[in-house]
Every structure is written in C-alpha cells, then in structure tokens.
Short mmCIF file of C-alpha atoms and ligand atoms in Angstrom, two decimals:
data_model
loop_
_atom_site.label_atom_id
_atom_site.label_comp_id
_atom_site.label_asym_id
_atom_site.label_seq_id
_atom_site.Cartn_x
_atom_site.Cartn_y
_atom_site.Cartn_z
CA MET L 673 -36.18 17.91 4.81
CA THR L 674 -39.78 18.86 4.07
CA ALA L 675 -41.73 20.23 6.99
CA THR L 676 -45.11 18.49 7.08
CA ARG L 677 -46.01 18.50 10.76
CA ILE L 678 -48.56 20.76 12.42
CA LEU L 679 -48.95 21.29 16.15
CA VAL L 680 -52.50 22.33 17.08
CA LEU L 681 -53.26 24.15 20.33
CA ASN L 682 -56.82 24.49 21.58
CA SER L 683 -56.50 26.69 24.65
CA GLY L 684 -59.66 26.88 26.76
CA SER L 685 -60.38 28.90 29.87
CA SER L 686 -58.73 26.35 32.17
CA SER L 687 -57.35 23.75 29.81
CA VAL L 688 -55.14 23.23 26.77
CA LYS L 689 -55.83 20.42 24.32
CA TYR L 690 -53.11 19.70 21.77
CA GLN L 691 -52.27 17.40 18.90
CA LEU L 692 -49.22 16.93 16.72
CA LEU L 693 -50.11 15.67 13.25
CA ASP L 694 -48.13 14.74 10.18
CA MET L 695 -50.09 16.05 7.22
CA ALA L 696 -48.10 14.05 4.64
CA THR L 697 -48.67 10.66 6.27
CA HIS L 698 -52.01 11.57 7.92
CA GLU L 699 -50.54 10.30 11.17
CA ARG L 700 -51.42 11.61 14.63
CA LEU L 701 -48.05 11.62 16.41
CA ALA L 702 -49.10 12.81 19.86
CA VAL L 703 -52.21 14.04 21.63
CA GLY L 704 -52.70 15.49 25.07
CA LEU L 705 -54.54 17.66 27.51
CA VAL L 706 -53.61 19.97 30.38
CA GLU L 707 -56.54 20.49 32.75
CA ARG L 708 -57.24 22.55 35.86
CA ILE L 709 -54.62 25.17 34.97
CA GLY L 710 -54.18 27.58 37.90
CA GLU L 711 -55.70 25.21 40.46
CA GLU L 712 -53.83 23.50 43.29
CA THR L 713 -53.12 20.38 41.26
CA SER L 714 -53.25 20.52 37.51
CA ARG L 715 -53.16 17.43 35.35
CA LEU L 716 -51.18 16.90 32.15
CA LYS L 717 -51.96 13.79 30.15
CA HIS L 718 -49.68 13.17 27.19
CA THR L 719 -50.07 10.27 24.78
CA PRO L 720 -47.33 9.66 22.21
CA LEU L 721 -49.03 7.77 19.38
CA ALA L 722 -46.04 7.43 17.05
CA GLY L 723 -44.08 4.34 18.00
CA GLY L 724 -46.85 3.23 20.38
CA GLY L 725 -45.48 4.86 23.54
CA GLU L 726 -47.42 4.73 26.79
CA ALA L 727 -49.56 7.62 28.02
CA ARG L 728 -47.86 9.69 30.72
CA GLU L 729 -49.51 11.75 33.43
CA GLN L 730 -48.27 14.59 35.61
CA ASN L 731 -50.26 15.81 38.57
CA ARG L 732 -48.73 19.05 39.82
CA ARG L 733 -49.59 22.72 39.90
CA ILE L 734 -49.33 24.44 36.54
CA ALA L 735 -49.93 28.09 37.32
CA ASP L 736 -50.94 29.52 33.94
CA HIS L 737 -51.31 28.86 30.21
CA ALA L 738 -47.70 29.82 29.50
CA GLY L 739 -46.54 27.20 32.02
CA ALA L 740 -48.92 24.67 30.47
CA LEU L 741 -47.50 25.20 27.01
CA LYS L 742 -43.94 24.88 28.24
CA ALA L 743 -44.84 21.60 29.97
CA VAL L 744 -46.38 20.37 26.71
CA ALA L 745 -43.21 21.34 24.81
CA ASP L 746 -41.13 19.33 27.31
CA GLU L 747 -43.36 16.26 26.94
CA LEU L 748 -43.10 16.42 23.14
CA ALA L 749 -39.31 16.86 23.38
CA ALA L 750 -39.05 13.75 25.57
CA ASP L 751 -40.49 11.76 22.64
CA GLY L 752 -38.13 13.34 20.12
CA LEU L 753 -41.03 15.47 18.83
CA GLY L 754 -39.85 18.78 20.32
CA LEU L 755 -40.84 22.18 19.03
CA ASP L 756 -37.31 22.64 17.72
CA SER L 757 -37.96 19.95 15.09
CA PRO L 758 -37.27 21.08 11.50
CA GLU L 759 -40.23 18.92 10.48
CA LEU L 760 -42.67 21.31 12.14
CA ALA L 761 -44.30 23.47 9.44
CA ALA L 762 -46.53 25.65 11.63
CA ILE L 763 -48.51 25.88 14.84
CA GLY L 764 -52.29 26.18 14.47
CA HIS L 765 -54.28 27.88 17.21
CA ARG L 766 -58.00 27.82 17.96
CA VAL L 767 -59.10 31.41 18.54
CA VAL L 768 -62.65 31.74 19.77
CA HIS L 769 -63.61 35.31 18.81
CA GLY L 770 -62.52 36.75 15.48
CA GLY L 771 -65.17 39.48 15.25
CA LEU L 772 -66.03 40.53 11.71
CA LYS L 773 -62.45 40.88 10.48
CA PHE L 774 -61.40 37.26 10.35
CA THR L 775 -63.35 35.00 8.02
CA GLU L 776 -60.40 32.77 7.07
CA PRO L 777 -57.43 31.11 8.81
CA THR L 778 -54.87 33.86 9.32
CA ILE L 779 -51.10 34.00 9.85
CA VAL L 780 -50.56 35.84 13.12
CA ASP L 781 -48.67 39.12 13.14
CA ASP L 782 -48.76 42.10 15.51
CA ALA L 783 -51.95 43.50 13.97
CA VAL L 784 -53.73 40.13 14.32
CA LEU L 785 -52.60 39.86 17.95
CA ALA L 786 -53.92 43.35 18.63
CA GLU L 787 -57.33 42.52 17.12
CA ILE L 788 -57.66 39.28 19.15
CA GLU L 789 -56.80 41.33 22.23
CA ARG L 790 -59.37 44.01 21.36
CA LEU L 791 -62.04 41.28 21.30
CA ILE L 792 -61.35 40.09 24.88
CA PRO L 793 -64.45 41.82 26.32
CA VAL L 794 -66.69 39.67 24.09
CA ALA L 795 -64.86 36.39 24.80
CA PRO L 796 -63.49 36.89 28.31
CA LEU L 797 -63.18 33.17 29.10
CA HIS L 798 -61.48 32.25 25.84
CA ASN L 799 -59.53 34.93 23.95
CA PRO L 800 -57.01 35.63 26.76
CA ALA L 801 -56.09 31.93 26.88
CA ASN L 802 -55.86 31.79 23.08
CA LEU L 803 -53.55 34.82 23.10
CA THR L 804 -51.24 33.38 25.74
CA GLY L 805 -51.03 30.18 23.69
CA ILE L 806 -50.00 32.10 20.59
CA ARG L 807 -47.50 34.35 22.40
CA THR L 808 -45.83 31.45 24.19
CA ALA L 809 -45.61 29.44 20.96
CA MET L 810 -44.04 32.50 19.28
CA GLU L 811 -41.41 32.71 22.00
CA LEU L 812 -40.58 29.03 21.62
CA ARG L 813 -40.43 29.14 17.79
CA PRO L 814 -40.21 32.74 16.56
CA ASP L 815 -39.34 31.57 13.05
CA LEU L 816 -42.48 29.44 12.54
CA PRO L 817 -45.78 30.66 11.12
CA GLN L 818 -48.45 30.77 13.83
CA VAL L 819 -51.92 30.39 12.31
CA ALA L 820 -55.14 31.46 14.00
CA VAL L 821 -58.31 29.53 13.12
CA PHE L 822 -61.41 31.32 14.37
CA ASP L 823 -64.57 29.81 15.91
CA THR L 824 -66.56 32.67 14.41
CA ALA L 825 -65.38 32.20 10.79
CA PHE L 826 -67.94 29.59 9.69
CA HIS L 827 -70.81 31.79 10.85
CA THR L 828 -69.93 34.85 8.80
CA THR L 829 -72.31 33.60 6.09
CA MET L 830 -75.31 34.23 8.35
CA PRO L 831 -77.76 36.67 6.74
CA GLU L 832 -78.27 40.01 8.49
CA SER L 833 -81.78 38.85 9.47
CA ALA L 834 -80.19 36.21 11.70
CA ALA L 835 -77.03 38.08 12.71
CA ARG L 836 -78.64 41.32 13.92
CA TYR L 837 -80.38 41.85 17.23
CA ALA L 838 -83.53 43.97 17.06
CA ILE L 839 -81.96 46.89 18.90
CA ASP L 840 -81.26 50.47 17.83
CA VAL L 841 -79.03 50.18 14.77
CA ALA L 842 -76.76 53.14 15.57
CA THR L 843 -76.02 51.84 19.07
CA ALA L 844 -75.47 48.30 17.82
CA ASP L 845 -73.09 49.47 15.09
CA ALA L 846 -71.18 51.82 17.37
CA HIS L 847 -70.34 48.93 19.69
CA ARG L 848 -70.30 46.11 17.10
CA VAL L 849 -73.19 44.42 18.89
CA ARG L 850 -74.40 41.56 16.71
CA ARG L 851 -74.50 37.79 16.66
CA TYR L 852 -71.18 36.18 15.72
CA GLY L 853 -71.62 32.50 16.67
CA PHE L 854 -68.93 30.10 17.93
CA HIS L 855 -67.74 26.47 17.68
CA GLY L 856 -67.64 27.19 13.93
CA THR L 857 -64.69 24.89 13.25
CA SER L 858 -66.71 22.04 14.72
CA HIS L 859 -69.95 22.99 12.94
CA ALA L 860 -68.06 23.16 9.61
CA TYR L 861 -66.28 19.84 10.10
CA VAL L 862 -69.40 18.01 11.31
CA SER L 863 -71.53 19.45 8.46
CA ARG L 864 -69.11 18.04 5.90
CA LYS L 865 -68.86 14.68 7.65
CA THR L 866 -72.65 14.42 7.94
CA ALA L 867 -73.10 15.09 4.22
CA GLU L 868 -70.49 12.38 3.58
CA LEU L 869 -72.40 9.98 5.83
CA LEU L 870 -75.56 10.66 3.80
CA GLY L 871 -73.61 10.08 0.57
CA LYS L 872 -74.32 13.63 -0.59
CA ASP L 873 -72.38 16.74 -1.45
CA PRO L 874 -72.55 19.40 1.32
CA SER L 875 -74.20 21.76 -1.21
CA GLU L 876 -77.21 19.41 -1.45
CA VAL L 877 -78.15 19.06 2.21
CA ASN L 878 -79.85 21.05 4.97
CA LEU L 879 -78.60 20.20 8.44
CA ILE L 880 -79.12 21.06 12.08
CA VAL L 881 -75.81 20.58 13.91
CA LEU L 882 -75.91 20.27 17.71
CA HIS L 883 -72.47 20.76 19.30
CA LEU L 884 -73.09 19.70 22.89
CA GLY L 885 -69.89 19.87 24.93
CA ASN L 886 -69.28 21.87 28.08
CA GLY L 887 -70.09 24.89 25.92
CA ALA L 888 -72.98 24.05 23.57
CA SER L 889 -74.42 25.52 20.40
CA ALA L 890 -76.79 24.66 17.57
CA SER L 891 -76.53 25.75 13.97
CA ALA L 892 -78.71 25.66 10.88
CA VAL L 893 -76.65 24.83 7.80
CA ARG L 894 -78.09 25.17 4.29
CA GLY L 895 -76.04 23.76 1.42
CA GLY L 896 -72.84 23.85 3.47
CA GLU L 897 -73.32 27.43 4.70
CA CYS L 898 -74.34 28.53 8.16
CA VAL L 899 -77.65 30.45 8.10
CA ASP L 900 -78.25 30.68 11.86
CA THR L 901 -76.57 29.68 15.10
CA SER L 902 -77.51 29.83 18.76
CA MET L 903 -74.51 31.67 20.26
CA GLY L 904 -74.46 35.42 19.81
CA LEU L 905 -72.25 38.40 20.66
CA THR L 906 -70.53 36.07 23.13
CA PRO L 907 -70.63 32.30 23.75
CA LEU L 908 -73.35 32.83 26.40
CA GLU L 909 -76.51 32.92 24.26
CA GLY L 910 -78.62 29.94 23.28
CA LEU L 911 -78.61 26.43 24.71
CA VAL L 912 -78.29 25.48 28.37
CA MET L 913 -74.60 24.58 28.89
CA GLY L 914 -72.39 23.04 31.58
CA THR L 915 -71.96 26.32 33.46
CA ARG L 916 -73.66 28.93 31.22
CA SER L 917 -77.33 29.88 31.29
CA GLY L 918 -77.89 30.29 27.57
CA ASP L 919 -80.97 32.40 26.74
CA VAL L 920 -82.48 34.51 29.51
CA ASP L 921 -84.72 37.58 29.39
CA PRO L 922 -82.13 40.42 29.26
CA ALA L 923 -84.17 42.17 31.94
CA VAL L 924 -82.97 39.50 34.39
CA ILE L 925 -79.68 41.43 34.38
CA PHE L 926 -81.15 44.86 35.29
CA HIS L 927 -83.33 43.16 37.88
CA LEU L 928 -80.30 41.54 39.52
CA MET L 929 -78.47 44.89 39.40
CA ARG L 930 -81.32 46.99 40.82
CA VAL L 931 -83.06 44.58 43.15
CA GLY L 932 -80.32 42.02 43.82
CA LYS L 933 -77.65 44.77 44.12
CA MET L 934 -75.23 42.71 42.05
CA SER L 935 -72.47 44.31 39.97
CA PRO L 936 -72.06 43.66 36.21
CA ASP L 937 -68.99 41.53 36.95
CA GLU L 938 -70.87 39.45 39.51
CA ILE L 939 -73.69 38.85 37.04
CA ASP L 940 -71.17 37.96 34.32
CA ILE L 941 -69.68 35.30 36.61
CA LEU L 942 -73.16 34.13 37.63
CA LEU L 943 -74.37 33.60 34.05
CA ASN L 944 -71.12 32.26 32.57
CA GLN L 945 -69.74 30.15 35.41
CA LYS L 946 -72.42 29.41 37.98
CA SER L 947 -75.47 28.75 35.82
CA GLY L 948 -76.51 26.10 33.29
CA LEU L 949 -76.42 22.53 34.57
CA ILE L 950 -74.05 23.33 37.44
CA GLY L 951 -76.26 26.17 38.65
CA LEU L 952 -79.39 24.05 38.42
CA CYS L 953 -78.14 20.90 40.16
CA GLY L 954 -74.50 21.33 41.24
CA ASP L 955 -73.03 19.13 38.48
CA ASN L 956 -72.02 20.05 34.95
CA ASP L 957 -71.03 16.58 33.79
CA MET L 958 -73.85 14.78 31.96
CA ARG L 959 -72.56 11.39 33.16
CA GLU L 960 -72.95 12.45 36.77
CA ILE L 961 -76.39 13.96 36.08
CA ARG L 962 -77.64 10.73 34.48
CA ARG L 963 -76.27 8.73 37.43
CA ARG L 964 -78.14 10.96 39.87
CA ILE L 965 -81.35 10.71 37.83
CA ASP L 966 -81.10 6.92 37.98
CA GLU L 967 -80.94 7.24 41.76
CA GLY L 968 -84.12 9.34 41.77
CA ASP L 969 -82.49 12.76 42.31
CA GLU L 970 -85.11 15.47 41.61
CA SER L 971 -82.83 18.44 40.97
CA ALA L 972 -80.73 16.45 38.47
CA ARG L 973 -83.96 15.43 36.72
CA LEU L 974 -85.16 19.03 36.49
CA ALA L 975 -81.76 20.21 35.20
CA PHE L 976 -81.90 17.52 32.50
CA ASP L 977 -85.46 18.47 31.56
CA ILE L 978 -84.58 22.18 31.25
CA TYR L 979 -81.55 21.27 29.11
CA ILE L 980 -83.69 19.12 26.79
CA HIS L 981 -86.56 21.62 26.60
CA ARG L 982 -84.18 24.32 25.32
CA LEU L 983 -82.55 21.92 22.87
CA LYS L 984 -85.93 20.92 21.47
CA LYS L 985 -86.93 24.56 21.01
CA TYR L 986 -83.81 25.17 18.89
CA ILE L 987 -84.44 22.03 16.82
CA GLY L 988 -87.94 23.34 16.08
CA ALA L 989 -86.70 26.85 15.36
CA TYR L 990 -83.99 25.70 12.94
CA TYR L 991 -86.40 23.29 11.28
CA ALA L 992 -88.54 26.34 10.52
CA VAL L 993 -85.55 28.42 9.40
CA LEU L 994 -84.44 25.70 6.97
CA GLY L 995 -87.88 24.58 5.75
CA ARG L 996 -86.52 21.15 4.88
CA VAL L 997 -84.10 19.19 7.06
CA ASP L 998 -82.11 16.20 5.80
CA ALA L 999 -80.30 15.37 9.04
CA ILE L 1000 -79.73 16.40 12.62
CA ALA L 1001 -76.16 15.76 13.74
CA PHE L 1002 -75.20 15.36 17.41
CA THR L 1003 -71.57 16.03 18.30
CA ALA L 1004 -69.05 16.86 21.10
CA GLY L 1005 -68.82 15.24 24.56
CA VAL L 1006 -72.55 15.11 25.35
CA GLY L 1007 -73.82 14.78 21.76
CA GLU L 1008 -71.48 11.89 20.95
CA ASN L 1009 -71.86 9.98 24.21
CA ALA L 1010 -75.18 10.68 25.89
CA ALA L 1011 -77.81 8.47 24.21
CA PRO L 1012 -80.57 9.66 26.61
CA VAL L 1013 -79.98 13.27 25.49
CA ARG L 1014 -80.40 12.34 21.82
CA GLU L 1015 -83.48 10.27 22.56
CA ALA L 1016 -85.15 12.95 24.67
CA ALA L 1017 -84.28 15.76 22.23
CA VAL L 1018 -86.32 14.23 19.40
CA ALA L 1019 -89.00 12.50 21.51
CA GLY L 1020 -92.48 13.41 20.30
CA LEU L 1021 -91.24 14.94 17.04
CA GLU L 1022 -92.39 12.07 14.79
CA GLU L 1023 -94.67 14.51 12.94
CA LEU L 1024 -91.50 16.33 11.87
CA GLY L 1025 -90.04 13.07 10.57
CA LEU L 1026 -87.76 12.75 13.59
CA ALA L 1027 -87.11 9.61 15.64
CA VAL L 1028 -84.27 7.53 17.03
CA ASP L 1029 -84.00 3.75 16.95
CA GLY L 1030 -83.50 2.66 20.58
CA GLU L 1031 -81.01 -0.04 19.70
CA LEU L 1032 -78.93 1.96 17.20
CA ASN L 1033 -78.92 4.94 19.57
CA SER L 1034 -77.54 2.95 22.48
CA VAL L 1035 -74.54 1.55 20.58
CA ARG L 1036 -71.25 3.16 21.69
CA SER L 1037 -68.85 3.90 18.88
CA ASP L 1038 -66.25 6.44 17.73
CA GLU L 1039 -67.55 6.25 14.16
CA ALA L 1040 -69.99 8.62 12.48
CA ARG L 1041 -73.32 6.79 12.32
CA ILE L 1042 -77.06 7.12 11.76
CA VAL L 1043 -79.25 6.28 14.76
CA SER L 1044 -82.72 6.95 13.29
CA PRO L 1045 -84.92 4.14 11.98
CA GLU L 1046 -84.97 3.55 8.25
CA TYR L 1047 -88.50 4.91 7.85
CA ALA L 1048 -87.68 8.30 9.42
CA ARG L 1049 -87.76 11.20 6.94
CA VAL L 1050 -84.92 13.02 8.71
CA ALA L 1051 -81.69 11.19 9.56
CA VAL L 1052 -80.51 11.55 13.13
CA ALA L 1053 -76.72 11.18 13.10
CA VAL L 1054 -73.94 10.97 15.69
CA VAL L 1055 -70.86 12.54 14.14
CA PRO L 1056 -67.71 12.84 16.28
CA THR L 1057 -66.15 16.25 15.91
CA ASP L 1058 -62.41 16.80 15.44
CA GLU L 1059 -61.64 20.49 15.84
CA GLU L 1060 -57.90 19.76 16.05
CA LEU L 1061 -57.80 17.91 12.72
CA GLU L 1062 -59.83 20.65 11.04
CA ILE L 1063 -57.48 23.33 12.44
CA ALA L 1064 -54.44 21.30 11.30
CA GLN L 1065 -55.84 20.97 7.78
CA GLN L 1066 -56.69 24.65 7.51
CA THR L 1067 -53.27 25.60 8.91
CA TYR L 1068 -51.41 23.28 6.56
CA ALA L 1069 -53.40 24.48 3.55
CA LEU L 1070 -52.35 28.04 4.38
CA VAL L 1071 -48.63 27.41 4.98
CA GLY L 1072 -48.21 24.17 2.97
CA ASP L 1073 -45.86 25.51 0.34
CA ALA L 1074 -43.76 27.35 2.90
CA GLY L 1075 -43.05 23.90 4.37
CA ASP L 1076 -40.75 23.23 1.43
CA ARG L 1077 -38.40 26.04 2.38
CA ASN L 1078 -35.79 23.62 3.74
CA ALA L 1079 -36.07 21.15 0.86
N1 LIG H 1343 -69.75 9.11 28.32
C1 LIG H 1343 -70.37 10.28 28.48
N2 LIG H 1343 -71.70 10.32 28.72
C2 LIG H 1343 -72.34 11.49 28.86
N3 LIG H 1343 -71.74 12.68 28.80
C3 LIG H 1343 -70.43 12.70 28.57
C4 LIG H 1343 -69.66 11.51 28.39
N4 LIG H 1343 -68.38 11.87 28.18
C5 LIG H 1343 -68.34 13.22 28.21
N5 LIG H 1343 -69.56 13.72 28.46
C6 LIG H 1343 -69.93 15.14 28.57
O1 LIG H 1343 -69.13 15.90 27.70
C7 LIG H 1343 -68.66 17.08 28.37
C8 LIG H 1343 -67.34 17.53 27.76
O2 LIG H 1343 -67.51 17.71 26.38
P1 LIG H 1343 -66.34 18.30 25.46
O3 LIG H 1343 -66.87 18.35 24.07
O4 LIG H 1343 -65.08 17.55 25.70
O5 LIG H 1343 -66.29 19.75 26.07
P2 LIG H 1343 -65.27 20.95 25.98
O6 LIG H 1343 -64.53 20.80 24.66
O7 LIG H 1343 -66.16 22.14 26.01
O8 LIG H 1343 -64.37 20.84 27.17
C9 LIG H 1343 -68.56 16.66 29.82
O9 LIG H 1343 -68.69 17.77 30.66
C10 LIG H 1343 -69.73 15.70 29.97
O10 LIG H 1343 -70.90 16.42 30.30
C1 LIG H 1344 -66.93 29.04 22.36
C2 LIG H 1344 -67.09 28.01 23.41
O1 LIG H 1344 -68.09 27.98 24.09
O2 LIG H 1344 -66.10 27.12 23.53
P1 LIG H 1344 -65.99 25.93 24.61
O3 LIG H 1344 -67.17 25.04 24.38
O4 LIG H 1344 -64.68 25.27 24.27
O5 LIG H 1344 -66.02 26.58 25.96
MG1 LIG H 1345 -65.04 22.03 23.04
#
C-alpha cells in the first residue's frame, strides 16, 4: 500500500488545529480543533469528512497539549483513520519560530528539536506548544517522519535593510536580535493564490498581504518574495492584534519597570496577553467589537479605530517599500470575514488607487475574490488562507518518495 496521507498539526498557545489529508486524491478526510487547553472545560470538535460523518464535540478538561493530541488520535481512530494507519506518510507540524537556521521544511531529529527549544525565549506562546505536538506525535508513531514547517521561513528573503533593527550591531549579533517575521506559511500561500486570482505569475506581481487573525501581520511581497513584514524578533511587533499591542515605543517598557515597578515577566504578559483589542475594550473578537459599536459603545469604537489606524499606516509603508502595488490581499479570521475592517482600512486612499466596492465587499463567501471596483488601479482581494493545506503540501513534497516504502 502506498502511503499518501498527511496529518497536519497546528499547535497554538491554547489550541490545536488539525487536518488529515490524502495527497493522492486531494481529499480532506478529517478536520478538527481543540480549544481552551488547560482551562476548566476544553472543547474538542472533530469533523470526519470522508464518508460524510457527523461532527462530534467533547466538552471536558484537557489539561495540556499532549492530552489534546492523544484525544485527537482517539477521535481519528474512531473513524478508522487512526495514527497507526499504514496509509499515513508523515505528520506535518507548524513551528512558529525557526530562527535563521530553518529556511525550508525540515525532517525533525534531535538536533532540530534542540534548536526549536533554544528559540523558546523568542516565541514563548508558540514554540513550547509546537514542541509538545512534535514529541507526542513521535511517541505515537516513532517510525514516521515528522516534518516541521516554519512560520519564519518565507521571510528569510527580507533584505538586511528591513531585517535589521538600528541598534548596536555587535549587541544585536551576539543575541541574534533581528526581525524574523511570522505567519509566513500563510503569507506564502495567500501570495500565490492572489497572483492566481489576478491571472498572473507570482514573479510578476507586487502584493501587500494582511493576515488578520487573532495574531496579525502584514507583509510586502515583490515578485513572490517577502521584502518586509510587520512582526519582528517575536510575534509582538507591528499591527494591533487580539491580545498583543503591536508597535509601542520601546521606552514604554523601561518606564513601566522604573515608574510602574513592573517586572519583565509582568510586562511580557501585559503586552502579549492583555493588550491589543482585549486591552483596549475587553473583547478580542472582531464580531463582538462590531456588535458593541452598533450599540454605540465608545471603547469598542476607539479600539476599532486604533486597530484600523495602525493597519492603514502599514498599508502606506508597504506601498512605499514596493513602489508599485498590484493587489492588497486580506486573509485570516478578521481579514476574510470582517467587511467593515476592509472598508475602513482603505477608506480615503483613492489617491493611491485603493477602494472597495460596497456591494462586492459585503458578500460572504469562502472563495478568493476581488472586492475593489473595476476602475481601481490596485485590486483589493479577499483570499482565504489555508496554512494546513500548505503545510501538508510542503510535508508531502519532502517525504513523498518515502511514502512508497511499503509498495
Ligand atoms: N464572521 C466574523 N466577523 C468578524 N470577525 C471574525 C469573524 N469570524 C472570525 N473573526 C475574527 O477572527 C479571529 C480568529 O481568526 P483566526 O485566523 O482563526 O485566528 P487564529 O488562527 O490566530 O486563532 C477571531 O478572534 C475574530 O476576531
Ligand atoms: C505567530 C503568530 O502570531 O501566530 P498566531 O496568530 O497563530 O498566534
Ligand atoms: Mg492563525
């Protein structure tokens, strides 16, 4: 039997998203999500797509990522899609921080595990979860290749002028302080899909990609290569996010230490988990914020305005970096679903060739689409991301031939 299936694990700080795909038939066999890991009641939602099974939900405490992965393995086994299947070719893992070492999908061995571990201080919310995912998967299937696909990989083409901070070079180099960028798998996938939507080859187009999920980042992509991105040493820099501040004057930190008597750890938690939309108005979900704005809530309005102001600044900055822009692509939970965010982000930018068509923009759809009017010089596109598919494809390309070992 030829092994053509790939299981993809996207382990976040408190969630695991997963998909089982068959790369020969291009079929998605199962998808699911474990949320609120470590909280009183966690939720596992599993949807078997092969054979049209019904979605199943568990609401019980799942203490950690290892427990989450074992619960996922049990759900898959209940559908006859267990991890013991000889059809499984590999397990692909999203790993958020790959530093400078990893520019390509990589088969995990002890040295790779050690490097991902070494990078924990610069991705404290993400790399530990990614590591647990890999280690648990290794325990369940020690014979299978485990492939790490790094968020940072797509951004390694950034020129030094964009990747370096203007700080003392010796200090920066000693501590590997530079801009790495994240969400790269999504920026890469969406760049290709946007070029496709425009009927062009990726090498011909200049794009601004706006990945607006709970974490959010912008990137400037010239001819298929990233030339700048908004996240930096860690996924904290740049846009206003669900719970992260994005850009602040770095002196805010010394001020909070000296005058506010806060510790570095307290400030880390403040900026990563208690800031952004949730810090500004108490909600990090854009749906809830829009609902409150409709009811006349002032703090929700201000949070929205701060979010949009920052987004607009990055659109302008990347327009200048690129010189010519063919399209702006909105993606991820907010970018794909929140029409008011897209409308507000380009409002008043007609001089830059940017506008949305009210009617096109308000249509809900899972398809990639253009929402700017025909006359606009720059296309505004909504392009659903699919990090799991991209990880599966990269994983399969790397191990593909090994899949024939049982033939
Ligand atoms: N229908 C919607 N309208 C507006 N915002 C939405 C909608 N659906 C999801 N979102 C936003 O998308 C966010 C989640 O995005 P997602 O890309 O799934 O994030 P992550 O992968 O970081 O968990 C939610 O927090 C919410 O703000
Ligand atoms: C890197 C990052 O911010 O990821 P996420 O949006 O999944 O938190
Ligand atoms: Mg995401």
